[in-house]
Amino acid sequence: MRVSAWCLLLLMMLPMTLLAQVEFETITVGSGFEGALNVRTADLDGDGDIDIVGAAETSDQFAWWENTGAGWTYHFLGEMYWATGLDTGDMDGDGDIDICGSPATVDNVCWFENDGVGNFTLHELTTYGGARHVVAGDFDGDGDLDMAVCWESGNEVAWLENIGEATNWPSHIIGSFSGACNLDSGDIDGDGDLDIAVCGNASGDIGWYSNDAGSWTLNMLHESFSSSRAIKIADMNNDGMLDIVATSRSDDIAWWENEPGTWPMHYITTTFDGADDVHPVDLDMDGDMDVVAAAVFADEFAWFEQDGGTWTQHTIDNTMDYASGIWVDDVDQDGDPDVLGAAYYSDTIMLYSQVGSPNPDPVTLTLIPQMTEIPAEGGTVIYDAHLLSVVGGSFPGVSYWTTVIMPNQTEVGPLFELTFNLAPFMDQTATGLTQDVPGAAPTGTYSFVGHVGYMGNPNLQISDSFTFSKAGATSGEFVFDPDQWQGSGSIVSEDEDEAVLIPTVSSVAISPNPFNAATTVTIQLAQTDVVSLRVMNLLGQEVTEVFSGRLNRGQHEITINAGDLSSGMYFLAGTIGTQSISTKLVVLK
């Protein structure tokens, strides 16, 4: 038997070289939504599924579509002249998801207060009429969500401070930025607070503001990315640093690598006609970051597959007139990312639901029995083991252990255990492994089970098994004695630098995962160390801090409450000493 639950830990690390075979089912969410420009997702009515929010510029409206399980029901939110910018978050801290909006002309930045079941009250913030885009984030570190806005006609970036009131939020200037039309937030410099990336339409400027206790410093990356339209923050090369991705109406999508002081630029494409919105995400779940984008002149939604730094374009839909907005989430909650698109002249919000998955299990264990007939006086089971990883990363502290399912179906063990480092692309075949079976063992058929993973977490394990038989009869009552069930051998080569046996290491396990209300993070420390763990969303933005501080050697348990997390995929990321941690979390409500 092979268990694919390790995908929760390892799928984000898989650098597959196979051609992508991602397929989509096309679903119309909303039609007649004139000037559909922007789209987001959240569980707005608290029923555990993913709903959809949209902004329509021509019809001057914000709206949301309720996921009924059998279709989508339209709900009008409010009329704002040239509705453009859109984001979601729990703005009032009451446990439900609210909606932020920015109209591109005279009306004010606003937010729609949710009563918890999908009824909304519009609140206008009496500053920044004509803000082009808005993003929610805790920019002053006081525990509530503020809003950052970009003012294209005013060439300005600012943030509005949430002071616990519905309106009249104080405005703070971040800086002057020519043609500021789009922005995103994330901890770019890794100092624990939210920074802001911004792009300028007419100027083609690309830059980011570092946040230092409310003092903002502009770091300009590019000054000629012509007609830049959208910008996002994400770790594009899996080095633990947040990079910056941007589009240009001059058919370009590029990313800037976070190397302090240099920020080299890398093109993803130069031929995506009218590149507009962009969303970095590991769409094919092979462990590297891909890019989903919309192109207004090509009328196309597409995704660009990353493979070792090279990019392959795959069309999702090229029939949507003036494809303008893009978003990615696991809308149908089946474990893979889906794509949402807003088409301006088609007046439509579309859902492209990903179907199937071409990826194999990232790690497999195959046991090959060689001697499985045990005489009455006892003997030794002999087997080979093949361990295969298609993962490009290494994972320390992985265990191999064995158990036996007795003839009465009782499982006993572990009988044999060792700990090793799972090396990148490990492909090991170990021969002549043994398992002793004492003469006192009952007569019958046994299942011998080998396991690889983290012993304390059933969601992070794979296994394989075979059967063997034991002859003869046992006199008296059988009592299991582990000392009589000795195993031997190693499934890794001890001369491999990345695969040597190690006596003890630090590790993190999560159970349950997926989870609804809460989950437990079990931290096993080989020595006293500094631990920093946080929950990140798919864009690499910090959602909440799990723990930061020094822990003593031994086992520790920390609870993650899902009260402020909407359904979807997240990552538990951070460090134990110098060891990096990155584990997928799945919230199902």
Coordinates of C-alpha atoms in Angstrom, one line a residue:
M1 CA 0.0 0.0 0.0
R2 CA 1.2 3.5 -0.8
V3 CA -0.1 6.6 1.0
S4 CA 0.1 10.0 -0.7
A5 CA -0.5 12.1 2.4
W6 CA 3.1 13.2 2.3
C7 CA 1.9 15.5 -0.5
L8 CA 0.9 17.9 2.2
L9 CA 4.5 18.4 3.1
L10 CA 6.3 17.8 -0.2
L11 CA 4.2 18.7 -3.2
M12 CA 5.4 22.3 -2.9
M13 CA 9.0 21.0 -3.3
L14 CA 8.6 18.9 -6.5
P15 CA 10.7 20.2 -9.4
M16 CA 9.1 17.9 -12.0
T17 CA 10.5 17.9 -15.5
L18 CA 7.5 16.4 -17.1
L19 CA 5.3 18.5 -19.4
A20 CA 2.4 20.0 -17.5
Q21 CA -0.9 18.3 -18.1
V22 CA -3.1 20.7 -16.1
E23 CA -6.7 20.6 -17.3
F24 CA -9.6 22.9 -16.5
E25 CA -13.4 22.8 -16.4
T26 CA -14.8 26.1 -17.5
I27 CA -17.7 27.5 -15.4
T28 CA -19.5 30.8 -15.8
V29 CA -19.9 32.4 -12.4
G30 CA -21.5 35.7 -13.4
S31 CA -22.5 37.3 -16.7
G32 CA -23.8 40.7 -17.4
F33 CA -21.3 42.2 -15.0
E34 CA -20.4 45.1 -17.2
G35 CA -16.8 46.0 -17.2
A36 CA -15.7 43.1 -15.0
L37 CA -12.2 44.1 -13.9
N38 CA -11.2 42.4 -10.7
V39 CA -12.0 39.2 -8.7
R40 CA -11.2 37.8 -5.3
T41 CA -12.3 34.9 -3.1
A42 CA -13.3 34.4 0.5
D43 CA -15.9 32.5 2.6
L44 CA -18.2 35.4 3.0
D45 CA -21.3 33.7 4.5
G46 CA -19.4 31.5 7.0
D47 CA -20.8 28.2 5.6
G48 CA -17.3 26.7 4.9
D49 CA -17.1 27.1 1.2
I50 CA -15.4 29.6 -1.1
D51 CA -17.4 32.5 -2.4
I52 CA -16.4 35.0 -5.1
V53 CA -16.1 38.9 -5.1
G54 CA -16.0 41.1 -8.1
A55 CA -15.5 44.7 -9.1
A56 CA -17.0 46.0 -12.4
E57 CA -15.7 49.3 -13.7
T58 CA -18.4 50.1 -16.3
S59 CA -21.4 49.3 -14.2
D60 CA -19.8 50.9 -11.1
Q61 CA -20.5 48.0 -8.8
F62 CA -19.0 45.7 -6.3
A63 CA -20.8 42.3 -6.0
W64 CA -20.3 38.8 -4.6
W65 CA -21.5 35.4 -5.7
E66 CA -22.6 32.9 -3.2
N67 CA -21.3 29.4 -3.6
T68 CA -24.5 27.2 -3.2
G69 CA -22.7 24.0 -4.0
A70 CA -24.9 23.7 -7.1
G71 CA -24.1 27.0 -8.7
W72 CA -23.5 30.7 -8.0
T73 CA -26.0 33.3 -6.6
Y74 CA -25.4 37.0 -7.3
H75 CA -25.5 39.6 -4.5
F76 CA -25.1 43.3 -5.1
L77 CA -22.8 45.0 -2.6
G78 CA -22.8 48.7 -3.6
E79 CA -22.4 51.2 -6.3
M80 CA -19.1 53.1 -6.6
Y81 CA -18.1 55.1 -9.6
W82 CA -15.5 53.1 -11.6
A83 CA -15.1 50.2 -9.2
T84 CA -11.6 48.9 -9.7
G85 CA -9.5 47.9 -6.6
L86 CA -10.5 44.9 -4.5
D87 CA -9.3 43.0 -1.5
T88 CA -10.7 41.0 1.4
G89 CA -10.0 40.6 5.1
D90 CA -11.4 40.8 8.6
M91 CA -11.3 44.6 8.9
D92 CA -13.2 44.9 12.1
G93 CA -11.8 41.9 13.9
D94 CA -15.1 40.2 14.5
G95 CA -14.2 36.8 12.9
D96 CA -15.8 37.2 9.5
I97 CA -14.4 38.4 6.2
D98 CA -15.1 42.0 5.0
I99 CA -14.4 43.5 1.6
C100 CA -12.3 46.5 0.7
G101 CA -12.8 48.5 -2.5
S102 CA -11.4 51.5 -4.4
P103 CA -13.1 53.3 -7.2
A104 CA -10.7 54.8 -9.8
T105 CA -12.5 58.2 -10.0
V106 CA -14.2 60.6 -7.5
D107 CA -15.7 58.2 -5.0
N108 CA -13.8 57.3 -1.8
V109 CA -12.0 54.2 -0.7
C110 CA -14.5 52.0 1.1
W111 CA -15.1 48.8 2.9
F112 CA -18.1 46.6 3.2
E113 CA -18.8 45.3 6.8
N114 CA -19.9 41.7 6.9
D115 CA -22.5 40.6 9.5
G116 CA -21.1 37.1 9.4
V117 CA -23.7 35.6 7.1
G118 CA -23.1 37.6 3.9
N119 CA -25.0 40.8 4.6
F120 CA -22.9 43.9 4.1
T121 CA -22.9 47.6 5.2
L122 CA -21.0 50.1 3.1
H123 CA -18.5 52.4 4.9
E124 CA -16.8 55.1 2.9
L125 CA -13.4 56.4 4.1
T126 CA -13.4 60.1 3.4
T127 CA -9.9 60.2 1.8
Y128 CA -8.4 59.2 -1.4
G129 CA -11.1 59.5 -4.0
G130 CA -9.9 58.0 -7.2
A131 CA -7.6 55.4 -5.6
R132 CA -6.7 52.8 -8.3
H133 CA -6.0 49.9 -6.0
V134 CA -6.3 48.8 -2.4
V135 CA -4.7 46.0 -0.3
A136 CA -5.5 45.1 3.3
G137 CA -2.6 44.5 5.8
D138 CA -1.5 45.3 9.3
F139 CA 1.0 48.1 8.4
D140 CA 1.5 49.4 11.9
G141 CA 1.8 46.1 13.6
D142 CA -1.1 46.7 16.1
G143 CA -3.0 43.6 15.3
D144 CA -5.8 45.0 13.0
L145 CA -6.0 45.3 9.3
D146 CA -5.3 48.7 7.7
M147 CA -5.5 49.6 4.0
A148 CA -2.8 50.6 1.6
V149 CA -3.9 52.5 -1.5
C150 CA -2.2 53.8 -4.7
W151 CA -3.5 57.0 -6.3
E152 CA -2.6 57.0 -10.0
S153 CA -3.7 60.5 -10.9
G154 CA -2.1 61.9 -7.7
N155 CA 1.1 59.9 -8.1
E156 CA 1.0 58.8 -4.5
V157 CA 1.0 55.8 -2.2
A158 CA -0.5 55.9 1.3
W159 CA -2.0 53.8 4.0
L160 CA -5.2 54.3 6.0
E161 CA -5.0 53.5 9.6
N162 CA -7.7 51.3 11.2
I163 CA -8.5 53.0 14.5
G164 CA -11.5 50.8 15.3
E165 CA -14.1 53.1 13.7
A166 CA -16.2 52.5 10.6
T167 CA -15.0 55.7 8.9
N168 CA -12.5 58.6 9.3
W169 CA -9.4 56.4 9.2
P170 CA -6.3 58.6 9.4
S171 CA -4.3 58.8 6.2
H172 CA -0.5 58.4 6.2
I173 CA 1.6 59.2 3.1
I174 CA 4.1 56.5 2.2
G175 CA 5.6 58.3 -0.7
S176 CA 5.4 59.9 -4.2
F177 CA 5.3 57.4 -7.0
S178 CA 4.7 58.3 -10.6
G179 CA 1.4 56.8 -12.0
A180 CA 1.0 54.5 -9.0
C181 CA -1.6 52.0 -10.3
N182 CA -1.2 48.7 -8.4
L183 CA 0.4 47.5 -5.2
D184 CA 0.9 44.5 -3.0
S185 CA 2.2 43.9 0.5
G186 CA 4.6 41.4 2.1
D187 CA 7.7 41.2 4.3
I188 CA 10.2 41.7 1.5
D189 CA 13.2 42.5 3.7
G190 CA 12.4 39.8 6.3
D191 CA 12.3 42.1 9.3
G192 CA 8.9 41.1 10.5
D193 CA 6.7 43.9 9.2
L194 CA 4.8 44.5 6.0
D195 CA 6.5 46.3 3.1
I196 CA 4.7 47.5 -0.1
A197 CA 5.6 46.9 -3.7
V198 CA 4.2 49.3 -6.3
C199 CA 4.2 49.9 -10.0
G200 CA 3.5 52.9 -12.1
N201 CA 1.4 52.8 -15.3
A202 CA 2.6 55.7 -17.4
S203 CA 6.1 55.8 -15.9
G204 CA 6.9 52.1 -16.0
D205 CA 8.4 52.4 -12.6
I206 CA 8.8 49.3 -10.4
G207 CA 9.8 49.6 -6.8
W208 CA 9.0 48.8 -3.2
Y209 CA 8.8 50.7 0.1
S210 CA 10.5 49.2 3.1
N211 CA 8.6 49.7 6.3
D212 CA 10.6 50.7 9.4
A213 CA 8.3 51.4 12.3
G214 CA 6.2 53.7 10.1
S215 CA 9.1 55.3 8.2
W216 CA 9.1 54.3 4.5
T217 CA 12.0 54.1 2.2
L218 CA 11.6 53.7 -1.6
N219 CA 13.8 51.1 -3.3
M220 CA 13.5 51.6 -7.1
L221 CA 14.0 48.5 -9.1
H222 CA 13.1 49.6 -12.7
E223 CA 12.2 52.8 -14.4
S224 CA 11.2 51.8 -17.9
F225 CA 8.8 48.8 -17.6
S226 CA 6.5 50.4 -20.0
S227 CA 2.8 50.7 -19.1
S228 CA 3.2 48.5 -16.0
R229 CA -0.2 47.3 -14.8
A230 CA 0.0 44.8 -11.9
I231 CA 2.6 43.8 -9.3
K232 CA 2.7 40.9 -6.9
I233 CA 5.1 39.7 -4.1
A234 CA 6.1 36.0 -4.0
D235 CA 9.1 33.7 -3.5
M236 CA 9.8 32.9 -7.2
N237 CA 12.9 30.7 -6.7
N238 CA 12.2 28.9 -3.4
D239 CA 15.1 30.6 -1.6
G240 CA 13.0 31.8 1.3
M241 CA 13.2 35.5 0.1
L242 CA 10.2 37.3 -1.3
D243 CA 10.7 38.5 -4.9
I244 CA 8.6 40.9 -7.0
V245 CA 6.6 40.0 -10.2
A246 CA 5.1 42.6 -12.5
T247 CA 3.3 42.9 -15.9
S248 CA 3.5 45.5 -18.7
R249 CA 1.0 46.3 -21.4
S250 CA 3.9 46.1 -23.7
D251 CA 3.5 42.3 -23.6
D252 CA 6.0 41.6 -20.8
I253 CA 5.9 39.7 -17.5
A254 CA 9.0 39.8 -15.4
W255 CA 10.3 39.1 -11.9
W256 CA 13.0 40.8 -9.8
E257 CA 15.0 38.5 -7.7
N258 CA 15.5 39.5 -4.1
E259 CA 19.3 39.9 -3.9
P260 CA 19.8 42.9 -1.6
G261 CA 21.6 45.6 -3.4
T262 CA 21.2 44.1 -6.9
W263 CA 17.7 42.8 -7.6
P264 CA 18.4 41.2 -11.0
M265 CA 15.5 41.2 -13.5
H266 CA 14.3 38.0 -15.2
Y267 CA 11.7 37.9 -18.0
I268 CA 9.0 35.3 -18.0
T269 CA 7.6 36.3 -21.3
T270 CA 7.8 39.3 -23.8
T271 CA 5.0 38.2 -26.1
F272 CA 1.9 38.1 -23.9
D273 CA -0.2 40.7 -25.8
G274 CA -1.4 43.4 -23.4
A275 CA -0.3 41.6 -20.2
D276 CA -2.4 43.0 -17.4
D277 CA -3.1 41.2 -14.1
V278 CA -0.8 38.5 -12.6
H279 CA -0.9 35.9 -9.9
P280 CA 2.2 33.9 -8.8
V281 CA 1.2 30.4 -7.6
D282 CA 2.4 26.8 -7.8
L283 CA -0.5 25.9 -10.2
D284 CA 0.7 22.4 -11.1
M285 CA 1.8 21.7 -7.6
D286 CA 5.3 20.6 -8.6
G287 CA 7.2 22.6 -6.0
D288 CA 8.2 25.7 -8.0
M289 CA 6.3 28.9 -8.5
D290 CA 4.3 29.4 -11.7
V291 CA 2.5 32.5 -12.9
V292 CA -1.1 32.9 -14.0
A293 CA -1.9 36.0 -16.0
A294 CA -4.5 37.9 -18.0
A295 CA -3.8 39.7 -21.3
V296 CA -6.3 42.3 -22.5
F297 CA -5.2 42.5 -26.2
A298 CA -4.8 38.7 -26.5
D299 CA -8.2 38.2 -24.8
E300 CA -6.4 35.4 -22.9
F301 CA -6.0 33.9 -19.5
A302 CA -2.9 31.7 -19.4
W303 CA -0.4 30.2 -17.0
F304 CA 3.3 30.1 -17.4
E305 CA 5.0 26.9 -16.1
Q306 CA 8.3 27.3 -14.5
D307 CA 10.9 24.5 -14.9
G308 CA 14.3 25.3 -13.6
G309 CA 14.1 28.9 -14.4
T310 CA 12.6 28.4 -17.9
W311 CA 9.0 29.2 -18.7
T312 CA 6.4 27.5 -20.9
Q313 CA 3.1 29.3 -21.7
H314 CA -0.2 27.3 -21.5
T315 CA -3.5 28.9 -22.6
I316 CA -6.4 28.5 -20.2
D317 CA -8.9 30.5 -22.3
N318 CA -8.4 32.9 -25.3
T319 CA -12.0 33.7 -26.0
M320 CA -12.7 36.3 -23.2
D321 CA -12.9 39.8 -24.6
Y322 CA -10.3 42.0 -22.8
A323 CA -9.2 39.5 -20.2
S324 CA -8.3 41.8 -17.3
G325 CA -8.4 40.3 -13.8
I326 CA -7.0 37.1 -12.4
W327 CA -7.1 35.3 -9.1
V328 CA -6.2 31.8 -7.9
D329 CA -7.7 29.8 -5.0
D330 CA -8.9 26.2 -4.3
V331 CA -12.5 27.2 -5.0
D332 CA -13.9 23.7 -5.1
Q333 CA -11.7 22.6 -2.2
D334 CA -10.4 19.5 -3.9
G335 CA -6.8 20.1 -3.1
D336 CA -5.6 21.9 -6.2
P337 CA -5.6 25.6 -7.2
D338 CA -8.4 26.9 -9.5
V339 CA -8.2 30.0 -11.6
L340 CA -10.7 32.9 -11.6
G341 CA -10.8 35.5 -14.4
A342 CA -12.6 38.8 -15.0
A343 CA -13.2 39.7 -18.7
Y344 CA -13.9 43.5 -19.2
Y345 CA -15.8 43.5 -22.5
S346 CA -17.3 40.0 -22.0
D347 CA -18.8 41.4 -18.8
T348 CA -18.1 38.0 -17.2
I349 CA -16.5 36.4 -14.1
M350 CA -15.2 32.9 -15.1
L351 CA -14.1 30.0 -12.9
Y352 CA -11.5 27.5 -14.4
S353 CA -11.7 24.6 -12.1
Q354 CA -8.6 22.4 -12.2
V355 CA -9.4 18.7 -12.7
G356 CA -7.2 15.8 -11.9
S357 CA -3.5 15.9 -11.1
P358 CA -0.7 14.4 -13.2
N359 CA 1.8 14.3 -10.4
P360 CA 3.0 11.0 -8.9
D361 CA 3.5 10.6 -5.2
P362 CA 6.5 12.8 -4.3
V363 CA 8.1 9.9 -2.2
T364 CA 7.4 6.2 -2.6
L365 CA 8.6 3.2 -0.6
T366 CA 8.5 -0.3 -2.2
L367 CA 9.3 -3.4 -0.2
I368 CA 10.4 -6.5 -2.1
P369 CA 10.2 -9.7 -0.1
Q370 CA 13.0 -12.3 -0.5
M371 CA 12.3 -14.9 2.2
T372 CA 8.8 -15.0 3.7
E373 CA 8.4 -18.6 5.0
I374 CA 9.2 -18.9 8.7
P375 CA 9.4 -22.3 10.3
A376 CA 7.9 -23.3 13.6
E377 CA 11.1 -22.7 15.5
G378 CA 11.3 -19.1 14.2
G379 CA 13.5 -17.5 11.6
T380 CA 14.2 -14.3 9.6
V381 CA 12.2 -12.4 7.0
I382 CA 14.5 -11.0 4.4
Y383 CA 13.5 -8.2 2.1
D384 CA 14.8 -5.3 -0.1
A385 CA 13.5 -1.8 0.0
H386 CA 13.4 0.9 -2.7
L387 CA 13.0 4.5 -1.6
L388 CA 12.4 7.0 -4.4
S389 CA 12.0 10.8 -4.1
V390 CA 11.2 13.1 -6.9
V391 CA 11.7 16.1 -4.6
G392 CA 14.4 18.6 -5.2
G393 CA 14.7 19.6 -1.6
S394 CA 16.3 17.7 1.4
F395 CA 14.4 16.9 4.5
P396 CA 16.3 16.1 7.7
G397 CA 15.0 13.9 10.5
V398 CA 12.9 11.5 8.4
S399 CA 12.3 8.1 10.0
Y400 CA 12.1 4.6 8.6
W401 CA 10.4 2.1 10.9
T402 CA 8.7 -1.2 10.7
T403 CA 5.5 -2.8 12.2
V404 CA 3.9 -6.2 12.0
I405 CA 0.2 -6.9 11.7
M406 CA -0.4 -10.2 13.6
P407 CA -2.7 -13.0 12.4
N408 CA -5.4 -11.6 14.7
Q409 CA -5.0 -8.2 12.9
T410 CA -3.3 -6.5 15.9
E411 CA -0.5 -4.2 14.8
V412 CA 2.6 -4.2 16.9
G413 CA 5.8 -2.1 16.8
P414 CA 7.8 -0.2 15.9
L415 CA 10.1 -3.2 15.6
F416 CA 13.0 -1.4 13.9
E417 CA 13.7 2.3 13.6
L418 CA 16.3 4.6 12.1
T419 CA 16.5 8.3 11.2
F420 CA 18.1 9.8 8.1
N421 CA 18.2 12.8 5.8
L422 CA 15.9 12.5 2.8
A423 CA 18.2 13.7 0.0
P424 CA 17.2 15.5 -3.2
F425 CA 16.0 13.1 -5.8
M426 CA 17.0 10.1 -3.6
D427 CA 16.8 6.8 -5.4
Q428 CA 18.1 4.1 -3.1
T429 CA 17.6 0.3 -3.2
A430 CA 18.7 -1.4 0.0
T431 CA 19.1 -5.2 -0.1
G432 CA 19.2 -7.9 2.5
L433 CA 17.2 -6.1 5.2
T434 CA 16.0 -8.5 7.9
Q435 CA 13.2 -9.0 10.4
D436 CA 13.5 -11.7 13.1
V437 CA 10.4 -13.7 14.0
P438 CA 10.6 -15.7 17.2
G439 CA 9.4 -19.3 17.5
A440 CA 6.8 -18.3 20.1
A441 CA 5.0 -16.2 17.5
P442 CA 1.5 -17.5 16.6
T443 CA 1.0 -19.6 13.5
G444 CA -0.6 -17.8 10.6
T445 CA -0.2 -15.0 8.0
Y446 CA 1.4 -11.7 8.9
S447 CA 1.6 -8.4 7.2
F448 CA 5.0 -6.7 7.4
V449 CA 4.8 -2.9 7.0
G450 CA 7.6 -0.4 6.3
H451 CA 7.0 3.3 7.0
V452 CA 8.8 6.4 6.0
G453 CA 8.0 9.9 7.3
Y454 CA 7.4 11.4 10.7
M455 CA 6.2 8.9 13.3
G456 CA 4.1 11.4 15.3
N457 CA 2.0 12.5 12.3
P458 CA -0.1 10.1 10.3
N459 CA -0.6 12.7 7.6
L460 CA 3.2 12.8 6.9
Q461 CA 3.9 9.2 6.3
I462 CA 4.0 6.7 3.4
S463 CA 4.2 3.0 3.7
D464 CA 4.4 -0.3 1.8
S465 CA 3.8 -3.9 3.0
F466 CA 4.0 -7.6 2.1
T467 CA 2.8 -10.8 3.8
F468 CA 4.8 -13.7 5.3
S469 CA 3.7 -16.9 7.0
K470 CA 4.7 -18.5 10.3
A471 CA 4.4 -22.3 10.6
G472 CA 4.0 -24.5 13.8
A473 CA 2.0 -24.1 16.9
T474 CA 2.6 -22.1 20.1
S475 CA 2.2 -23.6 23.5
G476 CA 0.7 -21.3 26.1
E477 CA -0.4 -17.7 25.7
F478 CA 1.7 -15.6 23.4
V479 CA 3.1 -12.4 24.9
F480 CA 4.8 -9.9 22.5
D481 CA 8.4 -9.2 23.5
P482 CA 10.0 -6.6 21.2
D483 CA 13.5 -7.8 22.1
Q484 CA 12.7 -11.0 20.1
W485 CA 11.7 -9.1 17.0
Q486 CA 15.0 -7.6 15.9
G487 CA 15.5 -5.9 12.5
S488 CA 18.6 -4.9 10.7
G489 CA 19.8 -2.9 7.7
S490 CA 19.6 0.6 6.3
I491 CA 17.6 2.0 3.5
V492 CA 20.2 4.7 2.8
S493 CA 23.9 4.6 1.9
E494 CA 26.0 5.7 4.8
D495 CA 28.6 7.2 2.4
E496 CA 26.1 9.6 1.0
D497 CA 26.7 13.1 2.4
E498 CA 23.0 13.9 2.2
A499 CA 21.8 10.6 3.4
V500 CA 23.8 9.6 6.5
L501 CA 22.2 8.2 9.6
I502 CA 21.8 10.8 12.3
P503 CA 21.0 10.0 15.9
T504 CA 18.5 12.9 16.5
V505 CA 17.4 16.0 14.7
S506 CA 14.8 18.8 15.1
S507 CA 11.5 18.4 13.2
V508 CA 8.0 19.8 12.9
A509 CA 4.9 17.8 12.5
I510 CA 1.2 19.0 12.1
S511 CA -1.9 17.0 13.0
P512 CA -4.6 17.1 12.0
N513 CA -4.0 18.4 8.5
P514 CA -6.3 19.3 6.8
F515 CA -8.1 20.9 9.8
N516 CA -11.2 22.9 10.6
A517 CA -11.1 24.7 13.9
A518 CA -7.5 24.1 15.1
T519 CA -4.4 22.0 14.6
T520 CA -1.4 21.1 16.7
V521 CA 2.2 21.8 15.7
T522 CA 4.5 19.3 17.3
I523 CA 8.1 20.6 17.5
Q524 CA 10.8 18.0 18.4
L525 CA 14.1 19.8 19.2
A526 CA 17.4 18.0 19.3
Q527 CA 18.9 20.8 21.3
T528 CA 17.8 24.2 22.7
D529 CA 17.3 26.5 19.8
V530 CA 15.6 29.6 18.5
V531 CA 12.3 28.8 16.7
S532 CA 10.4 31.1 14.4
L533 CA 7.2 29.8 12.7
R534 CA 4.4 31.7 10.9
V535 CA 1.5 30.9 8.6
M536 CA 1.9 32.3 5.1
N537 CA -0.7 32.5 2.3
L538 CA -0.1 31.4 -1.4
L539 CA 1.4 34.8 -2.2
G540 CA 4.0 34.4 0.5
Q541 CA 2.3 36.9 2.7
E542 CA 2.4 36.4 6.5
V543 CA -1.1 35.6 7.8
T544 CA -0.3 35.1 11.5
E545 CA 2.7 34.4 13.7
V546 CA 2.7 30.9 15.3
F547 CA 5.7 31.2 17.6
S548 CA 8.9 33.2 17.9
G549 CA 11.4 32.5 20.7
R550 CA 13.8 30.0 22.3
L551 CA 12.7 26.5 23.2
N552 CA 14.5 23.9 25.2
R553 CA 15.5 20.5 23.9
G554 CA 12.6 18.0 23.7
Q555 CA 9.0 18.0 22.4
H556 CA 6.7 21.1 22.3
E557 CA 3.2 21.5 21.1
I558 CA 1.7 24.7 19.8
T559 CA -1.9 25.2 18.6
I560 CA -2.9 27.0 15.4
N561 CA -6.5 28.3 15.6
A562 CA -8.2 28.6 12.3
G563 CA -10.7 31.2 13.4
D564 CA -9.2 34.0 11.3
L565 CA -8.3 31.7 8.4
S566 CA -10.6 31.2 5.4
S567 CA -10.7 27.8 3.7
G568 CA -7.8 27.1 1.4
M569 CA -4.1 26.3 1.3
Y570 CA -1.4 28.0 3.4
F571 CA 2.1 27.2 4.4
L572 CA 3.8 26.9 7.8
A573 CA 7.1 28.5 7.2
G574 CA 10.1 29.6 9.4
T575 CA 13.2 28.3 11.0
I576 CA 14.6 26.1 13.7
G577 CA 18.0 27.5 14.3
T578 CA 19.5 27.5 10.8
Q579 CA 17.1 24.8 9.5
S580 CA 14.3 26.1 7.2
I581 CA 10.8 24.8 7.7
S582 CA 8.1 24.8 5.0
T583 CA 5.0 22.7 5.3
K584 CA 1.7 22.9 3.5
L585 CA -1.5 23.6 5.6
V586 CA -5.0 23.0 4.4
V587 CA -7.9 24.7 6.1
L588 CA -11.4 23.2 5.4
K589 CA -14.4 24.9 7.0

